[in-house]
PDB file of C-alpha atoms in Angstrom:
ATOM      1  CA  UNK A 157      -6.443  10.147 -23.194  1.00 48.00           C
ATOM      2  CA  UNK A 158      -4.463  12.470 -25.669  1.00 46.00           C
ATOM      3  CA  UNK A 159      -1.061  10.349 -25.496  1.00 53.00           C
ATOM      4  CA  UNK A 160      -3.154   6.867 -26.216  1.00 53.00           C
ATOM      5  CA  UNK A 161      -4.588   8.473 -29.262  1.00 49.00           C
ATOM      6  CA  UNK A 162      -1.575   9.610 -30.234  1.00 50.00           C
ATOM      7  CA  UNK A 163      -0.393   6.100 -30.011  1.00 53.00           C
ATOM      8  CA  UNK A 164      -2.851   4.581 -31.664  1.00 54.00           C
ATOM      9  CA  UNK A 165      -2.997   6.952 -34.642  1.00 56.00           C
ATOM     10  CA  UNK A 166       0.781   7.604 -34.923  1.00 64.00           C
ATOM     11  CA  UNK A 167       3.229   5.270 -33.760  1.00 78.00           C
ATOM     12  CA  UNK A 168       0.999   2.364 -34.162  1.00 83.00           C
ATOM     13  CA  UNK A 169       0.604   2.420 -38.069  1.00 85.00           C
ATOM     14  CA  UNK A 170       3.935   2.972 -38.352  1.00 86.00           C
ATOM     15  CA  UNK A 171       5.019  -0.198 -36.180  1.00 87.00           C
ATOM     16  CA  UNK A 172       2.540  -2.166 -38.362  1.00 90.00           C
ATOM     17  CA  UNK A 173       4.200  -1.237 -41.483  1.00 90.00           C
ATOM     18  CA  UNK A 174       7.714  -1.976 -39.806  1.00 88.00           C
ATOM     19  CA  UNK A 175       6.802  -4.982 -38.602  1.00 89.00           C
ATOM     20  CA  UNK A 176       5.402  -6.099 -41.894  1.00 92.00           C
ATOM     21  CA  UNK A 177       8.611  -5.154 -43.754  1.00 91.00           C
ATOM     22  CA  UNK A 178      10.964  -6.918 -41.356  1.00 87.00           C
ATOM     23  CA  UNK A 179       8.586  -9.861 -40.782  1.00 91.00           C
ATOM     24  CA  UNK A 180       9.981 -12.222 -43.866  1.00 93.00           C
ATOM     25  CA  UNK A 181      13.472 -11.536 -43.038  1.00 88.00           C
ATOM     26  CA  UNK A 182      13.081 -12.499 -39.166  1.00 86.00           C
ATOM     27  CA  UNK A 183      11.180 -15.552 -40.462  1.00 92.00           C
ATOM     28  CA  UNK A 184      14.109 -16.667 -42.879  1.00 90.00           C
ATOM     29  CA  UNK A 185      16.827 -15.674 -40.283  1.00 83.00           C
ATOM     30  CA  UNK A 186      15.468 -17.462 -36.929  1.00 86.00           C
ATOM     31  CA  UNK A 187      14.047 -20.097 -39.072  1.00 90.00           C
ATOM     32  CA  UNK A 188      17.333 -21.250 -40.866  1.00 87.00           C
ATOM     33  CA  UNK A 189      18.998 -21.197 -37.524  1.00 83.00           C
ATOM     34  CA  UNK A 190      16.455 -22.643 -36.112  1.00 88.00           C
ATOM     35  CA  UNK A 191      16.266 -25.535 -38.818  1.00 91.00           C
ATOM     36  CA  UNK A 192      12.343 -25.408 -38.560  1.00 95.00           C
ATOM     37  CA  UNK A 193      10.337 -22.765 -40.996  1.00 96.00           C
ATOM     38  CA  UNK A 194       9.008 -20.043 -39.173  1.00 95.00           C
ATOM     39  CA  UNK A 195       5.812 -18.700 -39.323  1.00 97.00           C
ATOM     40  CA  UNK A 196       5.191 -15.366 -37.615  1.00 96.00           C
ATOM     41  CA  UNK A 197       1.527 -14.342 -36.311  1.00 96.00           C
ATOM     42  CA  UNK A 198       0.087 -10.908 -37.340  1.00 96.00           C
ATOM     43  CA  UNK A 199       0.898  -7.879 -35.909  1.00 95.00           C
ATOM     44  CA  UNK A 200      -1.888  -6.310 -32.866  1.00 94.00           C
ATOM     45  CA  UNK A 201      -0.536  -3.469 -31.335  1.00 91.00           C
ATOM     46  CA  UNK A 202       1.624  -2.688 -28.483  1.00 87.00           C
ATOM     47  CA  UNK A 203       1.561  -2.716 -25.064  1.00 83.00           C
ATOM     48  CA  UNK A 204       3.916  -2.310 -21.950  1.00 82.00           C
ATOM     49  CA  UNK A 205       5.755  -5.813 -22.714  1.00 83.00           C
ATOM     50  CA  UNK A 206       6.358  -4.844 -26.505  1.00 87.00           C
ATOM     51  CA  UNK A 207       4.679  -5.900 -29.556  1.00 92.00           C
ATOM     52  CA  UNK A 208       1.851  -8.127 -29.690  1.00 95.00           C
ATOM     53  CA  UNK A 209       2.384 -11.057 -32.259  1.00 96.00           C
ATOM     54  CA  UNK A 210      -0.570 -13.244 -33.128  1.00 97.00           C
ATOM     55  CA  UNK A 211      -0.768 -17.020 -33.002  1.00 97.00           C
ATOM     56  CA  UNK A 212       3.250 -18.236 -34.539  1.00 97.00           C
ATOM     57  CA  UNK A 213       4.446 -21.404 -35.065  1.00 97.00           C
ATOM     58  CA  UNK A 214       8.007 -23.218 -35.730  1.00 97.00           C
ATOM     59  CA  UNK A 215       6.966 -26.371 -38.344  1.00 97.00           C
ATOM     60  CA  UNK A 216       8.595 -29.378 -38.599  1.00 96.00           C
ATOM     61  CA  UNK A 217      11.901 -29.365 -39.838  1.00 94.00           C
ATOM     62  CA  UNK A 218      13.678 -31.400 -42.519  1.00 93.00           C
ATOM     63  CA  UNK A 219      15.470 -33.933 -40.195  1.00 93.00           C
ATOM     64  CA  UNK A 220      12.672 -33.931 -37.475  1.00 94.00           C
ATOM     65  CA  UNK A 221       9.255 -33.596 -37.062  1.00 95.00           C
ATOM     66  CA  UNK A 222       8.965 -31.439 -33.870  1.00 96.00           C
ATOM     67  CA  UNK A 223       7.036 -28.442 -33.706  1.00 97.00           C
ATOM     68  CA  UNK A 224       6.501 -25.363 -31.486  1.00 97.00           C
ATOM     69  CA  UNK A 225       3.628 -23.225 -31.414  1.00 97.00           C
ATOM     70  CA  UNK A 226       2.234 -20.115 -29.315  1.00 97.00           C
ATOM     71  CA  UNK A 227      -0.996 -18.448 -28.865  1.00 97.00           C
ATOM     72  CA  UNK A 228       0.740 -14.941 -28.567  1.00 97.00           C
ATOM     73  CA  UNK A 229       4.270 -13.458 -28.508  1.00 96.00           C
ATOM     74  CA  UNK A 230       5.398 -10.624 -26.875  1.00 95.00           C
ATOM     75  CA  UNK A 231       8.244  -9.232 -28.652  1.00 92.00           C
ATOM     76  CA  UNK A 232      10.673  -6.250 -27.091  1.00 91.00           C
ATOM     77  CA  UNK A 233      14.047  -5.270 -28.710  1.00 89.00           C
ATOM     78  CA  UNK A 234      16.612  -3.948 -26.558  1.00 92.00           C
ATOM     79  CA  UNK A 235      18.138  -1.375 -28.443  1.00 92.00           C
ATOM     80  CA  UNK A 236      21.242  -0.682 -26.000  1.00 94.00           C
ATOM     81  CA  UNK A 237      21.857  -4.465 -25.990  1.00 93.00           C
ATOM     82  CA  UNK A 238      21.889  -4.531 -29.758  1.00 93.00           C
ATOM     83  CA  UNK A 239      24.161  -2.113 -30.273  1.00 94.00           C
ATOM     84  CA  UNK A 240      26.684  -3.768 -28.018  1.00 94.00           C
ATOM     85  CA  UNK A 241      26.147  -7.183 -29.600  1.00 93.00           C
ATOM     86  CA  UNK A 242      25.963  -5.756 -33.129  1.00 92.00           C
ATOM     87  CA  UNK A 243      23.264  -7.860 -33.395  1.00 89.00           C
ATOM     88  CA  UNK A 244      19.913  -8.207 -32.455  1.00 88.00           C
ATOM     89  CA  UNK A 245      18.610  -8.592 -28.820  1.00 92.00           C
ATOM     90  CA  UNK A 246      14.926  -9.560 -28.024  1.00 91.00           C
ATOM     91  CA  UNK A 247      13.283 -10.046 -24.565  1.00 94.00           C
ATOM     92  CA  UNK A 248      10.118 -12.433 -25.783  1.00 94.00           C
ATOM     93  CA  UNK A 249       7.369 -13.342 -23.566  1.00 96.00           C
ATOM     94  CA  UNK A 250       5.385 -16.490 -24.899  1.00 96.00           C
ATOM     95  CA  UNK A 251       1.847 -17.120 -24.115  1.00 96.00           C
ATOM     96  CA  UNK A 252       0.659 -20.609 -24.189  1.00 96.00           C
ATOM     97  CA  UNK A 253       2.842 -22.571 -25.903  1.00 97.00           C
ATOM     98  CA  UNK A 254       2.383 -25.902 -27.143  1.00 97.00           C
ATOM     99  CA  UNK A 255       5.724 -27.818 -27.671  1.00 96.00           C
ATOM    100  CA  UNK A 256       5.754 -31.260 -29.475  1.00 96.00           C
ATOM    101  CA  UNK A 257       9.098 -33.148 -29.473  1.00 95.00           C
ATOM    102  CA  UNK A 258       9.562 -36.031 -31.986  1.00 94.00           C
ATOM    103  CA  UNK A 259      12.574 -38.059 -31.811  1.00 88.00           C
ATOM    104  CA  UNK A 260      13.613 -38.835 -35.245  1.00 89.00           C
ATOM    105  CA  UNK A 261      15.496 -42.172 -36.367  1.00 88.00           C
ATOM    106  CA  UNK A 262      18.533 -41.189 -34.861  1.00 86.00           C
ATOM    107  CA  UNK A 263      17.570 -39.911 -31.897  1.00 82.00           C
ATOM    108  CA  UNK A 264      17.136 -36.561 -31.846  1.00 84.00           C
ATOM    109  CA  UNK A 265      14.414 -34.022 -30.657  1.00 88.00           C
ATOM    110  CA  UNK A 266      14.971 -30.913 -32.561  1.00 89.00           C
ATOM    111  CA  UNK A 267      18.073 -30.592 -35.134  1.00 89.00           C
ATOM    112  CA  UNK A 268      19.229 -26.973 -35.757  1.00 84.00           C
ATOM    113  CA  UNK A 269      19.925 -25.730 -39.001  1.00 84.00           C
ATOM    114  CA  UNK A 270      23.395 -26.111 -40.671  1.00 80.00           C
ATOM    115  CA  UNK A 271      25.254 -23.699 -41.908  1.00 73.00           C
ATOM    116  CA  UNK A 272      27.089 -22.929 -45.151  1.00 74.00           C
ATOM    117  CA  UNK A 273      30.961 -23.912 -44.994  1.00 73.00           C
ATOM    118  CA  UNK A 274      32.845 -21.572 -43.243  1.00 72.00           C
ATOM    119  CA  UNK A 275      29.399 -19.694 -42.407  1.00 74.00           C
ATOM    120  CA  UNK A 276      28.363 -17.962 -38.941  1.00 80.00           C
ATOM    121  CA  UNK A 277      25.330 -18.226 -37.586  1.00 81.00           C
ATOM    122  CA  UNK A 278      23.639 -14.574 -36.924  1.00 84.00           C
ATOM    123  CA  UNK A 279      24.330 -12.370 -33.786  1.00 89.00           C
ATOM    124  CA  UNK A 280      21.060 -13.089 -32.346  1.00 89.00           C
ATOM    125  CA  UNK A 281      20.138 -13.100 -28.390  1.00 93.00           C
ATOM    126  CA  UNK A 282      16.721 -14.439 -27.380  1.00 93.00           C
ATOM    127  CA  UNK A 283      15.630 -13.748 -23.853  1.00 95.00           C
ATOM    128  CA  UNK A 284      12.449 -15.808 -23.683  1.00 95.00           C
ATOM    129  CA  UNK A 285      10.098 -16.333 -20.811  1.00 96.00           C
ATOM    130  CA  UNK A 286       7.042 -18.515 -20.534  1.00 97.00           C
ATOM    131  CA  UNK A 287       5.060 -17.189 -17.519  1.00 96.00           C
ATOM    132  CA  UNK A 288       2.454 -19.095 -17.128  1.00 95.00           C
ATOM    133  CA  UNK A 289       2.414 -23.249 -17.882  1.00 94.00           C
ATOM    134  CA  UNK A 290       2.514 -24.384 -21.521  1.00 96.00           C
ATOM    135  CA  UNK A 291       2.442 -27.647 -22.881  1.00 96.00           C
ATOM    136  CA  UNK A 292       5.040 -30.183 -23.514  1.00 95.00           C
ATOM    137  CA  UNK A 293       4.596 -33.372 -25.145  1.00 94.00           C
ATOM    138  CA  UNK A 294       7.257 -36.047 -25.971  1.00 91.00           C
ATOM    139  CA  UNK A 295       6.666 -38.477 -28.592  1.00 91.00           C
ATOM    140  CA  UNK A 296       7.982 -41.932 -29.871  1.00 84.00           C
ATOM    141  CA  UNK A 297       9.366 -43.110 -26.471  1.00 79.00           C
ATOM    142  CA  UNK A 298       6.591 -45.078 -25.210  1.00 78.00           C
ATOM    143  CA  UNK A 299       5.639 -48.631 -26.268  1.00 76.00           C
ATOM    144  CA  UNK A 300       2.032 -47.941 -26.498  1.00 75.00           C
ATOM    145  CA  UNK A 301       2.717 -44.391 -28.800  1.00 79.00           C
ATOM    146  CA  UNK A 302       0.912 -42.538 -26.500  1.00 82.00           C
ATOM    147  CA  UNK A 303       3.216 -39.144 -25.627  1.00 87.00           C
ATOM    148  CA  UNK A 304       4.564 -38.129 -21.850  1.00 87.00           C
ATOM    149  CA  UNK A 305       2.739 -34.933 -21.064  1.00 91.00           C
ATOM    150  CA  UNK A 306       3.987 -32.217 -19.051  1.00 92.00           C
ATOM    151  CA  UNK A 307       3.375 -28.590 -18.111  1.00 94.00           C
ATOM    152  CA  UNK A 308       6.447 -26.317 -18.328  1.00 95.00           C
ATOM    153  CA  UNK A 309       6.868 -22.580 -17.538  1.00 96.00           C
ATOM    154  CA  UNK A 310      10.308 -21.073 -17.086  1.00 97.00           C
ATOM    155  CA  UNK A 311      12.872 -18.955 -18.927  1.00 97.00           C
ATOM    156  CA  UNK A 312      15.566 -19.298 -21.321  1.00 96.00           C
ATOM    157  CA  UNK A 313      18.483 -17.916 -22.802  1.00 96.00           C
ATOM    158  CA  UNK A 314      19.457 -18.885 -26.452  1.00 93.00           C
ATOM    159  CA  UNK A 315      22.495 -16.864 -28.183  1.00 93.00           C
ATOM    160  CA  UNK A 316      22.779 -18.120 -31.977  1.00 88.00           C
ATOM    161  CA  UNK A 317      26.161 -16.489 -32.530  1.00 88.00           C
ATOM    162  CA  UNK A 318      27.718 -18.368 -29.490  1.00 91.00           C
ATOM    163  CA  UNK A 319      25.614 -21.875 -30.231  1.00 89.00           C
ATOM    164  CA  UNK A 320      24.583 -21.585 -26.601  1.00 93.00           C
ATOM    165  CA  UNK A 321      21.352 -22.376 -24.481  1.00 94.00           C
ATOM    166  CA  UNK A 322      20.565 -22.013 -20.741  1.00 96.00           C
ATOM    167  CA  UNK A 323      17.264 -22.698 -18.982  1.00 96.00           C
ATOM    168  CA  UNK A 324      15.288 -22.886 -15.915  1.00 97.00           C
ATOM    169  CA  UNK A 325      11.881 -24.305 -16.064  1.00 96.00           C
ATOM    170  CA  UNK A 326       9.315 -25.701 -13.625  1.00 95.00           C
ATOM    171  CA  UNK A 327       7.785 -29.011 -14.774  1.00 93.00           C
ATOM    172  CA  UNK A 328       4.181 -30.025 -13.574  1.00 90.00           C
ATOM    173  CA  UNK A 329       1.851 -33.099 -14.729  1.00 86.00           C
ATOM    174  CA  UNK A 330      -1.543 -32.100 -15.674  1.00 85.00           C
ATOM    175  CA  UNK A 331      -4.174 -32.687 -13.009  1.00 79.00           C
ATOM    176  CA  UNK A 332      -1.349 -33.892 -10.530  1.00 80.00           C
ATOM    177  CA  UNK A 333       0.459 -32.217  -7.502  1.00 77.00           C
ATOM    178  CA  UNK A 334       3.865 -31.752  -7.213  1.00 81.00           C
ATOM    179  CA  UNK A 335       6.484 -30.191  -9.292  1.00 86.00           C
ATOM    180  CA  UNK A 336      10.362 -30.899 -10.805  1.00 91.00           C
ATOM    181  CA  UNK A 337      12.863 -27.987 -11.027  1.00 94.00           C
ATOM    182  CA  UNK A 338      14.996 -28.493 -14.199  1.00 95.00           C
ATOM    183  CA  UNK A 339      18.220 -26.212 -14.896  1.00 97.00           C
ATOM    184  CA  UNK A 340      20.712 -26.635 -17.385  1.00 96.00           C
ATOM    185  CA  UNK A 341      22.733 -25.095 -20.475  1.00 96.00           C
ATOM    186  CA  UNK A 342      24.256 -26.270 -23.321  1.00 93.00           C
ATOM    187  CA  UNK A 343      26.601 -25.490 -26.346  1.00 91.00           C
ATOM    188  CA  UNK A 344      25.902 -27.934 -29.699  1.00 84.00           C
ATOM    189  CA  UNK A 345      28.919 -26.492 -31.341  1.00 83.00           C
ATOM    190  CA  UNK A 346      31.096 -28.223 -28.385  1.00 85.00           C
ATOM    191  CA  UNK A 347      28.484 -31.045 -28.324  1.00 84.00           C
ATOM    192  CA  UNK A 348      28.470 -30.006 -24.516  1.00 90.00           C
ATOM    193  CA  UNK A 349      25.037 -29.842 -22.304  1.00 91.00           C
ATOM    194  CA  UNK A 350      24.370 -30.455 -18.674  1.00 94.00           C
ATOM    195  CA  UNK A 351      20.525 -30.694 -16.944  1.00 94.00           C
ATOM    196  CA  UNK A 352      20.181 -30.896 -13.145  1.00 95.00           C
ATOM    197  CA  UNK A 353      16.525 -32.420 -12.152  1.00 91.00           C
ATOM    198  CA  UNK A 354      15.164 -31.733  -8.529  1.00 93.00           C
ATOM    199  CA  UNK A 355      11.843 -33.186  -7.709  1.00 88.00           C
ATOM    200  CA  UNK A 356       9.618 -33.132  -4.757  1.00 81.00           C
ATOM    201  CA  UNK A 357       6.337 -35.122  -4.611  1.00 82.00           C
ATOM    202  CA  UNK A 358       5.987 -35.276  -8.400  1.00 85.00           C
ATOM    203  CA  UNK A 359       3.428 -37.721  -9.500  1.00 82.00           C
ATOM    204  CA  UNK A 360       4.608 -40.905 -11.052  1.00 78.00           C
ATOM    205  CA  UNK A 361       1.085 -41.322 -13.072  1.00 77.00           C
ATOM    206  CA  UNK A 362       2.261 -39.441 -15.939  1.00 79.00           C
ATOM    207  CA  UNK A 363       4.809 -42.095 -16.904  1.00 78.00           C
ATOM    208  CA  UNK A 364       2.388 -44.845 -16.988  1.00 74.00           C
ATOM    209  CA  UNK A 365       2.841 -44.765 -21.238  1.00 76.00           C
ATOM    210  CA  UNK A 366       6.507 -46.329 -20.433  1.00 74.00           C
ATOM    211  CA  UNK A 367       5.204 -49.276 -18.996  1.00 70.00           C
ATOM    212  CA  UNK A 368       5.319 -52.058 -21.310  1.00 69.00           C
ATOM    213  CA  UNK A 369       1.586 -53.359 -20.615  1.00 67.00           C
ATOM    214  CA  UNK A 370      -1.313 -51.181 -19.725  1.00 74.00           C
ATOM    215  CA  UNK A 371      -2.034 -50.278 -15.640  1.00 73.00           C
ATOM    216  CA  UNK A 372      -2.404 -47.579 -13.710  1.00 76.00           C
ATOM    217  CA  UNK A 373       0.517 -46.426 -11.682  1.00 75.00           C
ATOM    218  CA  UNK A 374       0.731 -44.074  -8.572  1.00 79.00           C
ATOM    219  CA  UNK A 375       3.412 -42.826  -6.177  1.00 80.00           C
ATOM    220  CA  UNK A 376       5.346 -39.803  -5.831  1.00 82.00           C
ATOM    221  CA  UNK A 377       9.039 -39.148  -6.737  1.00 82.00           C
ATOM    222  CA  UNK A 378      11.737 -37.142  -4.849  1.00 85.00           C
ATOM    223  CA  UNK A 379      15.243 -36.579  -5.415  1.00 87.00           C
ATOM    224  CA  UNK A 380      18.214 -35.083  -7.695  1.00 91.00           C
ATOM    225  CA  UNK A 381      19.543 -36.248 -10.568  1.00 89.00           C
ATOM    226  CA  UNK A 382      22.435 -34.818 -12.735  1.00 92.00           C
ATOM    227  CA  UNK A 383      22.763 -35.629 -16.769  1.00 88.00           C
ATOM    228  CA  UNK A 384      25.959 -34.604 -18.820  1.00 91.00           C
ATOM    229  CA  UNK A 385      27.073 -35.079 -22.355  1.00 85.00           C
ATOM    230  CA  UNK A 386      30.179 -34.087 -22.927  1.00 87.00           C
ATOM    231  CA  UNK A 387      31.447 -34.856 -26.609  1.00 80.00           C
ATOM    232  CA  UNK A 388      28.747 -37.589 -26.864  1.00 73.00           C
ATOM    233  CA  UNK A 389      30.036 -39.367 -23.589  1.00 83.00           C
ATOM    234  CA  UNK A 390      26.972 -39.047 -21.428  1.00 84.00           C
ATOM    235  CA  UNK A 391      27.113 -39.513 -17.649  1.00 87.00           C
ATOM    236  CA  UNK A 392      24.149 -39.565 -14.861  1.00 86.00           C
ATOM    237  CA  UNK A 393      24.787 -39.319 -11.218  1.00 88.00           C
ATOM    238  CA  UNK A 394      22.043 -39.153  -8.238  1.00 88.00           C
ATOM    239  CA  UNK A 395      18.605 -40.853  -7.430  1.00 83.00           C
ATOM    240  CA  UNK A 396      15.020 -40.672  -7.256  1.00 78.00           C
ATOM    241  CA  UNK A 397      12.814 -42.241  -4.480  1.00 80.00           C
ATOM    242  CA  UNK A 398       9.319 -43.409  -5.546  1.00 77.00           C
ATOM    243  CA  UNK A 399       7.381 -43.175  -2.124  1.00 78.00           C
ATOM    244  CA  UNK A 400       4.038 -44.902  -1.860  1.00 76.00           C
ATOM    245  CA  UNK A 401       4.312 -46.536  -5.001  1.00 74.00           C
ATOM    246  CA  UNK A 402       1.506 -49.037  -6.529  1.00 75.00           C
ATOM    247  CA  UNK A 403       0.969 -50.436  -9.872  1.00 71.00           C
ATOM    248  CA  UNK A 404      -2.153 -52.260 -10.917  1.00 72.00           C
ATOM    249  CA  UNK A 405      -2.475 -53.865 -14.339  1.00 69.00           C
ATOM    250  CA  UNK A 406      -6.167 -54.350 -15.562  1.00 70.00           C
ATOM    251  CA  UNK A 407      -5.644 -58.275 -14.718  1.00 64.00           C
ATOM    252  CA  UNK A 408      -5.132 -57.517 -10.946  1.00 63.00           C
ATOM    253  CA  UNK A 409      -7.687 -56.872  -8.310  1.00 64.00           C
ATOM    254  CA  UNK A 410      -5.356 -55.296  -5.787  1.00 66.00           C
ATOM    255  CA  UNK A 411      -2.047 -52.980  -6.901  1.00 61.00           C
ATOM    256  CA  UNK A 412       1.116 -53.866  -6.353  1.00 61.00           C
ATOM    257  CA  UNK A 413       3.064 -51.779  -3.854  1.00 65.00           C
ATOM    258  CA  UNK A 414       6.313 -50.770  -2.732  1.00 62.00           C
ATOM    259  CA  UNK A 415       8.733 -47.837  -1.801  1.00 53.00           C
ATOM    260  CA  UNK A 416      12.198 -47.964  -3.191  1.00 49.00           C
ATOM    261  CA  UNK A 417      14.686 -46.333  -5.033  1.00 46.00           C
ATOM    262  CA  UNK A 418      15.619 -45.920  -8.612  1.00 45.00           C
ATOM    263  CA  UNK A 419      17.381 -44.070 -10.849  1.00 42.00           C
ATOM    264  CA  UNK A 420      20.754 -44.293  -8.923  1.00 43.00           C
ATOM    265  CA  UNK A 421      23.806 -43.927 -11.053  1.00 39.00           C
ATOM    266  CA  UNK A 422      27.394 -42.958 -12.208  1.00 40.00           C
ATOM    267  CA  UNK A 423      28.107 -43.562 -15.383  1.00 38.00           C
TER     268      UNK A 423
END
């Protein structure tokens, strides 16, 4: 009990003042690098996983309207790794994230910040974990204007000084069975990206908004697809099979059914 009281009345106020002092600097540093203004929430104490930060948000950027918000952040600095990097290494646990990705006129979902001529990005290493499914919505991709909605959990490593990103995520659809595994990495300076998608019994229903006309889409997708982007040159290989596929437009009493393979490609 004495240790808890000492933490609350000794270390906790110190951490609060330190956070309030550094918050504007961190918002400016990370927000400028990410190309989207960052608003960090209020300090909410300390726990085993680090500092607890209240609702936080990346706002729409000057070149795209995508946003990212979270109900809570758990932040834990890694002093030894930070010393080795001569920068800042942070472990982040993100609670209840909501990601709204909106394509801009050039088809890009998220435009990172631009450096001044001769400038370098900050030596910042973010180790991010999303332990519970958060919301991911893709806008401006469907004929009807409704978003594609998914649930995502996983982890990512964002190293701004190396201009690199690695990620591993489980993707599912709300109220649907099945999950897809998405693993990838990229470097935006070299314009090189790769993503490998593996699905098993992934519901087809979430892709209804992609249809040119309204209708009920059912079925399960299985297979593997690899996507590459190397200095602007895209490539895709693999295949997806939609099993027990059916589509029922409003004008038909019975659905159209088939089982076929889609997406086999080598570009």
